[in-house]
Amino acid sequence: MDDVSDDAPVVVAYQTIQRKRDGLELEAAELEGFFRAYGAGTVPDYQMAAFLMAVFFRGLSPAELAALVEVNLRSGAVVDLSDVSARKVDKHSTGGVGDKVSIPLAPLVSCLGVAVPMISGRGLGHTGGTLDKLETIPGFRTDLSLAEFRRQVAGIGSALIGQTGEIAPLDRKLYALRDVTGTVESIPLIASSIMGKKLAEGIDALLLDVKRGPGAFLPELDRALLLARTMIAIGERYGREVVALVTAMDRPLGYAVGNALEIEESILLLQGEGPPDLRQLTLAQAAEMLVLGGVAASLDAGQRLAEQALADGRALAQLRRIVEAQGGNPAVADDPALLPQAPVQKVVEAERDGWVAEVAARAIGEAAVALGAGRATLDAAIDAAVGFHITAKPGDRVGRGQPLATVHARTPAQGQAGAAALRVAIRIAGEEPAAALPLISHRVTRAGVAEL
Ligand code: URA
């Protein structure tokens, strides 16, 4: 990270916090100086936490947002992938429960000739993180150096890493702080976090999966659409094409929630199995990326290419290549039992006949964090093996005693606690419930919003 240079403005941190708290607009230089000082360690976590909370309530002006994107992006190196001839396209999700799409998507799209340089985050709040999931693969390194990252993208078409000390290190620090200070759910903070690191990774285009519904950081559709438009506008300023799909996060995606469990489900998908909703969303995102990458002329053509690559094993073979290149054991692609396994498994059954009225994504995400699958404090370790496998979906007809889910836990007491949480989160009603949110409801581009 850059040091604070001699000519940077003197940042009096508490005054910057007060100005933001009082709703005044900060000069770009003041905002950048404050964030750079935080990156350099001279503004402590507690002052940044107070500032972030002020942003949560006051928002950022367009000029402040532009300054924050710029400071995030410039906090580390901007990767130059100009020697990779394929178009470089990444995808980022605003965060969900059970959202493991990036894991099958990167091999699926990159095996079809679009380069996918992917920089991902860790679990945030009640949502899981791609990095935490990937690190459950024995040996898998997410901390490649910039040179290794570049070499791997040029060599096999994809690499999946975290914000290293080299790429967007400021966002890594802010992200971890926001995770434990109740400051995630802010449009400018989410937009600057995502776009800062994505613009640093050398991409030509970006696909965003913007979640909405009670399990998303921004549950309301209008806020999800505003976030999508905000990120598209940031991309435009930097000359990058950005497309966003708005997708459902009222229930978890797929069946698995928990780090190793989600890797296992991703592998099943690449083996041609896996839950239908995960398959549908992965194929839709792959089609968008193949069009953005210039490999498919239409979304239909992209979808067909992706379906073929799943069916004939090319995407699975590409996962093996990526895992091996990053030091992991490629045999997991054929034998997910090599992943960490929880010692306790407890089945949760329906307590009555009826319809599944709700599978509450947020409550399930929070229960997964309580089991150890996510972090409650900055330096907490996560438990790779724990989580849930929930096959019940909203609208399913179920009979008393029918299995709805399995809790994977470290101890019997945790298994009981997880089961109790699921009995509340999976609500069974006597009458057929209203339809859940459509899996993919809107497509947002520079041209506007299309309802699907
Ligand atoms: N994903 C990110 O990378 N940052 C956020 O702030 C939220 C989701």
Coordinates of C-alpha atoms and ligand atoms in Angstrom, one line a residue:
M1 CA 0.0 0.0 0.0
D2 CA 1.2 3.5 -0.7
D3 CA 2.5 5.5 2.2
V4 CA 0.9 8.7 3.1
S5 CA 2.9 11.2 1.0
D6 CA 4.4 14.3 2.4
D7 CA 2.0 16.6 0.5
A8 CA -1.1 14.7 1.6
P9 CA -3.5 17.0 3.6
V10 CA -3.1 16.7 7.3
V11 CA -6.0 14.5 8.4
V12 CA -7.6 15.4 11.7
A13 CA -9.6 12.2 11.9
Y14 CA -12.2 13.2 14.5
Q15 CA -13.0 16.3 12.5
T16 CA -13.5 14.3 9.3
I17 CA -15.8 12.0 11.3
Q18 CA -17.7 15.0 12.7
R19 CA -18.2 16.5 9.3
K20 CA -19.5 13.3 7.8
R21 CA -21.7 12.8 10.9
D22 CA -23.2 16.2 10.4
G23 CA -24.0 15.6 6.7
L24 CA -21.4 18.0 5.2
E25 CA -19.7 17.1 1.9
L26 CA -16.0 16.2 2.2
E27 CA -13.5 17.4 -0.3
A28 CA -12.0 14.6 -2.3
A29 CA -8.5 15.3 -0.9
E30 CA -9.8 15.1 2.7
L31 CA -11.7 11.8 2.1
E32 CA -8.7 10.3 0.3
G33 CA -6.3 11.5 3.0
F34 CA -8.5 9.9 5.7
F35 CA -8.7 6.6 3.9
R36 CA -5.0 6.5 3.0
A37 CA -4.1 7.2 6.6
Y38 CA -6.3 4.3 7.7
G39 CA -4.5 2.1 5.1
A40 CA -1.2 3.3 6.5
G41 CA -2.3 2.5 10.1
T42 CA -2.3 6.1 11.4
V43 CA -6.1 6.3 11.6
P44 CA -7.2 3.4 14.0
D45 CA -10.0 0.9 13.5
Y46 CA -12.3 2.7 16.0
Q47 CA -12.2 6.0 14.1
M48 CA -12.8 4.3 10.8
A49 CA -15.6 2.3 12.3
A50 CA -17.2 5.6 13.5
F51 CA -16.7 7.1 10.0
L52 CA -18.2 4.1 8.3
M53 CA -21.3 4.3 10.5
A54 CA -21.6 8.0 9.6
V55 CA -21.5 7.0 5.9
F56 CA -24.1 4.4 6.6
F57 CA -26.5 7.0 7.8
R58 CA -25.4 10.0 5.7
G59 CA -24.4 8.3 2.4
L60 CA -21.8 9.8 0.0
S61 CA -22.2 12.4 -2.6
P62 CA -21.3 11.3 -6.2
A63 CA -17.9 13.2 -5.9
E64 CA -17.2 11.5 -2.5
L65 CA -18.1 8.1 -4.0
A66 CA -15.8 8.7 -7.0
A67 CA -13.0 9.6 -4.5
L68 CA -13.5 6.5 -2.5
V69 CA -13.5 4.2 -5.5
E70 CA -10.3 5.8 -6.6
V71 CA -8.6 5.5 -3.3
N72 CA -9.6 1.8 -3.0
L73 CA -8.5 1.1 -6.5
R74 CA -5.1 2.9 -6.1
S75 CA -4.4 1.4 -2.6
G76 CA -2.5 -1.4 -4.4
A77 CA -1.4 -2.4 -7.9
V78 CA -3.6 -2.2 -10.9
V79 CA -3.0 -5.5 -12.7
D80 CA -2.0 -5.2 -16.3
L81 CA -3.3 -8.2 -18.3
S82 CA -2.8 -6.6 -21.7
D83 CA -0.6 -9.6 -22.8
V84 CA -3.6 -11.9 -22.4
S85 CA -5.3 -11.8 -25.8
A86 CA -8.7 -13.2 -24.6
R87 CA -11.2 -10.7 -23.3
K88 CA -11.1 -10.6 -19.5
V89 CA -14.4 -10.7 -17.7
D90 CA -15.2 -11.2 -14.1
K91 CA -18.3 -11.6 -12.0
H92 CA -19.1 -10.4 -8.5
S93 CA -22.1 -11.0 -6.3
T94 CA -23.2 -8.4 -3.7
G95 CA -23.5 -11.3 -1.3
G96 CA -25.9 -14.1 -0.5
V97 CA -26.5 -17.2 1.5
G98 CA -25.5 -20.4 -0.3
D99 CA -24.3 -18.3 -3.2
K100 CA -21.4 -20.3 -4.5
V101 CA -21.9 -19.5 -8.2
S102 CA -18.4 -18.0 -8.7
I103 CA -16.8 -21.4 -8.0
P104 CA -18.4 -23.3 -10.9
L105 CA -18.6 -20.2 -13.0
A106 CA -14.9 -19.3 -13.3
P107 CA -13.9 -22.7 -14.7
L108 CA -17.1 -22.9 -16.9
V109 CA -16.5 -19.6 -18.6
S110 CA -12.7 -19.8 -18.8
C111 CA -12.8 -23.2 -20.4
L112 CA -14.8 -21.6 -23.3
G113 CA -12.1 -19.0 -24.1
V114 CA -13.0 -15.9 -21.9
A115 CA -10.3 -15.1 -19.4
V116 CA -11.6 -14.9 -15.8
P117 CA -9.3 -13.1 -13.4
M118 CA -11.3 -13.2 -10.2
I119 CA -10.6 -11.4 -7.0
S120 CA -13.0 -12.4 -4.3
G121 CA -13.9 -11.6 -0.7
R122 CA -14.3 -13.5 2.5
G123 CA -17.6 -14.0 4.4
L124 CA -19.3 -10.7 5.2
G125 CA -22.0 -10.5 7.9
H126 CA -24.5 -13.3 7.4
T127 CA -23.2 -14.1 3.9
G128 CA -20.5 -16.5 2.8
G129 CA -17.3 -15.6 0.9
T130 CA -15.8 -17.3 -2.1
L131 CA -12.3 -17.2 -0.5
D132 CA -13.3 -18.9 2.7
K133 CA -14.9 -21.6 0.6
L134 CA -12.0 -22.1 -1.8
E135 CA -9.6 -22.4 1.2
T136 CA -11.4 -25.6 2.4
I137 CA -9.8 -27.4 -0.6
P138 CA -6.7 -29.0 0.8
G139 CA -3.6 -27.0 -0.1
F140 CA -5.5 -24.3 -2.2
R141 CA -3.8 -20.9 -2.1
T142 CA -5.8 -17.8 -2.5
D143 CA -2.8 -15.5 -1.7
L144 CA -1.0 -15.8 -5.1
S145 CA 1.4 -13.0 -5.8
L146 CA 0.5 -10.6 -8.6
A147 CA 3.1 -12.2 -10.8
E148 CA 1.6 -15.7 -10.1
F149 CA -1.9 -14.4 -10.7
R150 CA -1.0 -12.9 -14.0
R151 CA 0.9 -16.0 -15.1
Q152 CA -2.0 -18.2 -14.2
V153 CA -4.6 -16.1 -16.1
A154 CA -2.3 -16.0 -19.1
G155 CA -1.6 -19.8 -18.9
I156 CA -4.9 -21.5 -18.1
G157 CA -7.4 -18.6 -18.4
S158 CA -8.4 -18.1 -14.8
A159 CA -7.2 -17.6 -11.2
L160 CA -9.2 -17.0 -8.1
I161 CA -7.5 -15.0 -5.4
G162 CA -8.2 -12.6 -2.5
Q163 CA -7.3 -9.0 -2.0
T164 CA -3.7 -9.5 -1.4
G165 CA -1.3 -7.0 0.1
E166 CA -0.8 -6.0 -3.5
I167 CA -4.4 -5.7 -5.0
A168 CA -6.9 -3.4 -3.3
P169 CA -5.4 -3.9 0.2
L170 CA -7.5 -1.0 1.6
D171 CA -10.7 -2.8 0.7
R172 CA -9.6 -5.9 2.4
K173 CA -9.0 -4.0 5.6
L174 CA -12.3 -2.0 5.3
Y175 CA -14.2 -5.1 4.4
A176 CA -13.1 -7.0 7.5
L177 CA -14.0 -4.0 9.7
R178 CA -17.4 -3.5 8.1
D179 CA -18.1 -7.2 8.6
V180 CA -18.1 -6.7 12.4
T181 CA -19.3 -3.1 12.9
G182 CA -22.8 -3.3 11.3
T183 CA -21.7 -1.1 8.3
V184 CA -22.1 -3.5 5.4
E185 CA -25.5 -2.4 4.2
S186 CA -24.7 0.9 2.5
I187 CA -24.9 1.5 -1.3
P188 CA -21.8 3.7 -1.6
L189 CA -19.7 1.4 0.7
I190 CA -20.8 -1.8 -1.2
A191 CA -20.3 -0.1 -4.6
S192 CA -16.9 1.3 -3.8
S193 CA -15.8 -1.9 -2.3
I194 CA -16.8 -4.1 -5.2
M195 CA -15.7 -1.7 -8.0
G196 CA -12.5 -0.7 -6.3
K197 CA -11.2 -4.2 -6.3
K198 CA -12.7 -5.2 -9.6
L199 CA -11.2 -2.3 -11.5
A200 CA -7.8 -3.2 -10.1
E201 CA -7.8 -6.7 -11.6
G202 CA -7.3 -5.8 -15.2
I203 CA -10.8 -6.7 -16.6
D204 CA -12.5 -5.5 -19.8
A205 CA -16.0 -6.2 -18.5
L206 CA -17.9 -7.2 -15.4
L207 CA -21.0 -9.1 -14.6
L208 CA -22.7 -8.2 -11.3
D209 CA -25.2 -10.4 -9.4
V210 CA -27.1 -8.0 -7.3
K211 CA -29.1 -9.8 -4.7
R212 CA -32.4 -8.6 -3.3
G213 CA -34.9 -10.0 -0.8
P214 CA -34.7 -10.4 3.0
G215 CA -31.4 -12.3 2.9
A216 CA -29.6 -9.6 0.8
F217 CA -27.7 -6.6 2.2
L218 CA -30.2 -4.4 0.4
P219 CA -33.5 -6.3 0.6
E220 CA -35.7 -3.7 -1.3
L221 CA -35.8 -3.9 -5.1
D222 CA -35.4 -0.2 -5.6
R223 CA -32.2 -0.1 -3.5
A224 CA -30.9 -3.2 -5.4
L225 CA -31.5 -1.4 -8.7
L226 CA -29.9 1.8 -7.4
L227 CA -26.8 -0.2 -6.4
A228 CA -26.7 -1.9 -9.8
R229 CA -27.0 1.5 -11.6
T230 CA -24.3 3.0 -9.2
M231 CA -21.8 0.3 -10.1
I232 CA -22.6 0.4 -13.8
A233 CA -22.0 4.2 -13.7
I234 CA -18.6 3.7 -11.9
G235 CA -17.7 1.1 -14.6
E236 CA -18.6 3.5 -17.4
R237 CA -16.3 6.2 -15.9
Y238 CA -13.4 3.7 -16.2
G239 CA -14.4 2.5 -19.6
R240 CA -15.6 -0.9 -18.5
E241 CA -18.8 -2.6 -19.7
V242 CA -20.8 -3.7 -16.7
V243 CA -24.1 -5.7 -16.7
A244 CA -26.1 -6.6 -13.6
L245 CA -28.6 -9.3 -13.0
V246 CA -31.0 -8.8 -10.0
T247 CA -31.5 -12.2 -8.4
A248 CA -33.5 -13.6 -5.5
M249 CA -32.1 -13.8 -1.9
D250 CA -35.2 -14.6 0.0
R251 CA -34.1 -18.2 0.3
P252 CA -30.6 -19.7 0.1
L253 CA -29.3 -20.5 -3.3
G254 CA -28.9 -24.3 -3.9
Y255 CA -29.0 -26.6 -0.9
A256 CA -25.6 -26.1 0.8
V257 CA -24.7 -23.3 3.2
G258 CA -21.2 -23.6 4.7
N259 CA -17.7 -23.5 3.2
A260 CA -16.7 -27.0 2.3
L261 CA -20.3 -28.0 1.8
E262 CA -20.6 -25.3 -0.9
I263 CA -17.4 -26.5 -2.6
E264 CA -18.9 -30.0 -2.7
E265 CA -22.1 -28.7 -4.3
S266 CA -20.1 -26.7 -6.9
I267 CA -18.3 -29.8 -7.9
L268 CA -21.6 -31.7 -8.2
L269 CA -22.8 -29.0 -10.5
L270 CA -19.7 -29.3 -12.7
Q271 CA -20.3 -33.1 -12.7
G272 CA -23.7 -32.4 -14.3
E273 CA -25.7 -32.7 -11.1
G274 CA -26.5 -30.1 -8.4
P275 CA -29.6 -28.2 -7.4
P276 CA -31.7 -26.8 -10.3
D277 CA -31.7 -23.2 -9.1
L278 CA -27.9 -23.2 -8.8
R279 CA -27.6 -24.6 -12.3
Q280 CA -30.1 -22.1 -13.8
L281 CA -28.3 -19.1 -12.2
T282 CA -24.8 -20.4 -13.1
L283 CA -25.8 -20.9 -16.7
A284 CA -27.5 -17.5 -17.0
Q285 CA -24.4 -15.8 -15.6
A286 CA -22.1 -17.9 -17.9
A287 CA -24.2 -16.8 -20.9
E288 CA -23.8 -13.1 -19.9
M289 CA -20.0 -13.5 -19.5
L290 CA -19.6 -15.3 -22.7
V291 CA -21.4 -12.4 -24.5
L292 CA -19.4 -9.8 -22.6
G293 CA -16.3 -11.8 -23.5
G294 CA -17.1 -11.8 -27.2
V295 CA -17.3 -15.6 -27.4
A296 CA -21.1 -15.8 -27.9
A297 CA -23.2 -13.6 -30.2
S298 CA -26.3 -13.9 -28.0
L299 CA -27.4 -15.0 -24.5
D300 CA -29.1 -18.1 -26.0
A301 CA -25.9 -19.1 -27.8
G302 CA -23.9 -18.5 -24.6
Q303 CA -26.3 -20.6 -22.6
R304 CA -25.9 -23.5 -25.2
L305 CA -22.1 -23.3 -25.1
A306 CA -22.2 -23.4 -21.3
E307 CA -24.6 -26.3 -21.2
Q308 CA -22.3 -28.3 -23.5
A309 CA -19.2 -27.6 -21.4
L310 CA -21.0 -28.8 -18.3
A311 CA -22.2 -31.9 -20.1
D312 CA -18.9 -33.0 -21.7
G313 CA -16.7 -32.4 -18.6
R314 CA -14.7 -29.5 -20.0
A315 CA -15.7 -27.2 -17.1
L316 CA -14.9 -29.9 -14.5
A317 CA -11.5 -30.5 -16.1
Q318 CA -10.8 -26.7 -15.9
L319 CA -11.6 -26.7 -12.2
R320 CA -9.0 -29.5 -11.8
R321 CA -6.5 -27.3 -13.6
I322 CA -7.3 -24.2 -11.5
V323 CA -7.1 -26.1 -8.2
E324 CA -3.8 -27.7 -9.2
A325 CA -2.3 -24.5 -10.4
Q326 CA -3.1 -22.9 -7.0
G327 CA -1.5 -25.7 -5.0
G328 CA -4.7 -27.5 -4.1
N329 CA -5.5 -31.2 -4.4
P330 CA -7.2 -31.6 -7.9
A331 CA -8.6 -35.0 -6.8
V332 CA -11.4 -33.1 -4.9
A333 CA -13.0 -32.5 -8.3
D334 CA -13.7 -36.3 -8.5
D335 CA -14.0 -37.0 -4.8
P336 CA -15.5 -34.3 -2.7
A337 CA -15.1 -36.5 0.4
L338 CA -11.5 -35.2 0.5
L339 CA -13.0 -31.9 1.8
P340 CA -13.2 -31.4 5.6
Q341 CA -16.2 -33.2 7.0
A342 CA -18.1 -32.2 10.2
P343 CA -18.2 -35.0 12.9
V344 CA -21.9 -34.4 13.8
Q345 CA -24.8 -34.6 11.3
K346 CA -28.3 -34.0 12.5
V347 CA -31.4 -34.3 10.3
V348 CA -34.2 -31.8 10.7
E349 CA -37.7 -33.2 9.9
A350 CA -41.0 -31.4 9.2
E351 CA -43.0 -31.2 12.3
R352 CA -46.3 -31.1 10.5
D353 CA -47.9 -31.6 7.1
G354 CA -48.1 -28.5 4.9
W355 CA -46.3 -26.3 2.5
V356 CA -42.9 -24.8 2.9
A357 CA -43.8 -21.1 3.2
E358 CA -40.4 -19.7 3.9
V359 CA -36.7 -20.8 4.0
A360 CA -35.4 -17.6 5.6
A361 CA -32.0 -16.9 4.0
R362 CA -30.8 -14.3 6.5
A363 CA -31.7 -16.4 9.6
I364 CA -30.0 -19.3 8.0
G365 CA -26.9 -17.3 7.2
E366 CA -26.8 -16.0 10.8
A367 CA -27.2 -19.6 12.2
A368 CA -24.4 -20.7 9.9
V369 CA -22.1 -18.0 11.4
A370 CA -23.2 -19.1 14.9
L371 CA -22.1 -22.7 14.0
G372 CA -18.7 -21.3 13.0
A373 CA -19.0 -21.0 9.2
G374 CA -18.5 -17.2 9.4
R375 CA -16.9 -14.7 11.7
A376 CA -18.4 -12.9 14.6
T377 CA -15.3 -10.8 15.3
L378 CA -12.4 -9.5 13.2
D379 CA -9.9 -12.2 13.9
A380 CA -12.2 -15.2 14.5
A381 CA -11.2 -18.4 12.7
I382 CA -13.9 -20.2 10.6
D383 CA -14.8 -23.8 10.7
A384 CA -14.5 -25.2 7.2
A385 CA -16.7 -28.2 7.7
V386 CA -19.8 -26.9 9.4
G387 CA -23.1 -25.6 7.8
F388 CA -26.4 -26.8 6.5
H389 CA -27.7 -28.9 3.6
I390 CA -31.3 -27.7 3.1
T391 CA -33.3 -29.4 0.5
A392 CA -36.6 -27.8 1.4
K393 CA -37.6 -24.9 -1.0
P394 CA -40.5 -22.4 -0.7
G395 CA -43.6 -23.9 -2.2
D396 CA -42.7 -27.6 -1.6
R397 CA -45.4 -29.8 -0.2
V398 CA -44.1 -31.7 2.8
G399 CA -45.4 -34.4 5.2
R400 CA -44.8 -34.7 8.9
G401 CA -41.5 -36.4 9.6
Q402 CA -40.1 -35.7 6.1
P403 CA -36.4 -34.7 6.1
L404 CA -36.0 -31.0 5.3
A405 CA -32.3 -30.4 6.1
T406 CA -29.2 -31.7 7.7
V407 CA -27.0 -29.8 10.2
H408 CA -23.3 -30.4 9.9
A409 CA -21.7 -29.4 13.2
R410 CA -18.6 -29.7 15.3
T411 CA -20.4 -30.9 18.5
P412 CA -23.8 -32.4 19.4
A413 CA -24.7 -29.2 21.2
Q414 CA -24.0 -27.2 18.1
G415 CA -26.0 -29.7 16.1
Q416 CA -29.0 -29.1 18.4
A417 CA -28.6 -25.4 18.2
G418 CA -28.4 -25.4 14.4
A419 CA -31.4 -27.7 14.2
A420 CA -33.4 -25.4 16.5
A421 CA -32.5 -22.4 14.3
L422 CA -33.6 -24.3 11.1
R423 CA -36.9 -25.2 12.7
V424 CA -37.7 -21.5 13.0
A425 CA -36.1 -20.5 9.7
I426 CA -38.0 -23.1 7.7
R427 CA -41.6 -22.2 8.2
I428 CA -44.3 -24.7 7.3
A429 CA -47.9 -23.4 6.7
G430 CA -51.2 -25.1 6.3
E431 CA -52.0 -23.3 3.1
E432 CA -50.2 -23.0 -0.2
P433 CA -47.9 -19.9 0.1
A434 CA -47.6 -17.0 -2.3
A435 CA -44.8 -17.5 -4.9
A436 CA -41.2 -16.8 -3.8
L437 CA -39.2 -14.1 -5.6
P438 CA -38.3 -15.0 -9.2
L439 CA -34.7 -16.4 -9.3
I440 CA -33.6 -13.8 -11.9
S441 CA -35.9 -10.8 -12.1
H442 CA -34.1 -7.9 -13.8
R443 CA -31.3 -7.2 -16.1
V444 CA -29.6 -3.8 -15.8
T445 CA -27.3 -2.3 -18.4
R446 CA -26.2 1.1 -19.4
A447 CA -29.3 1.3 -21.5
G448 CA -31.6 0.8 -18.5
V449 CA -33.5 -1.8 -16.6
A450 CA -35.4 -4.7 -18.2
E451 CA -37.8 -6.8 -16.2
L452 CA -37.3 -10.5 -17.1
Ligands
URA1 N1 -19.1 -7.6 -1.7 C1 -18.0 -6.8 -1.6 O1 -17.0 -7.1 -2.2 N2 -18.1 -5.7 -0.9 C2 -19.2 -5.4 -0.2 O2 -19.2 -4.4 0.4 C3 -20.3 -6.2 -0.3 C4 -20.3 -7.4 -1.0

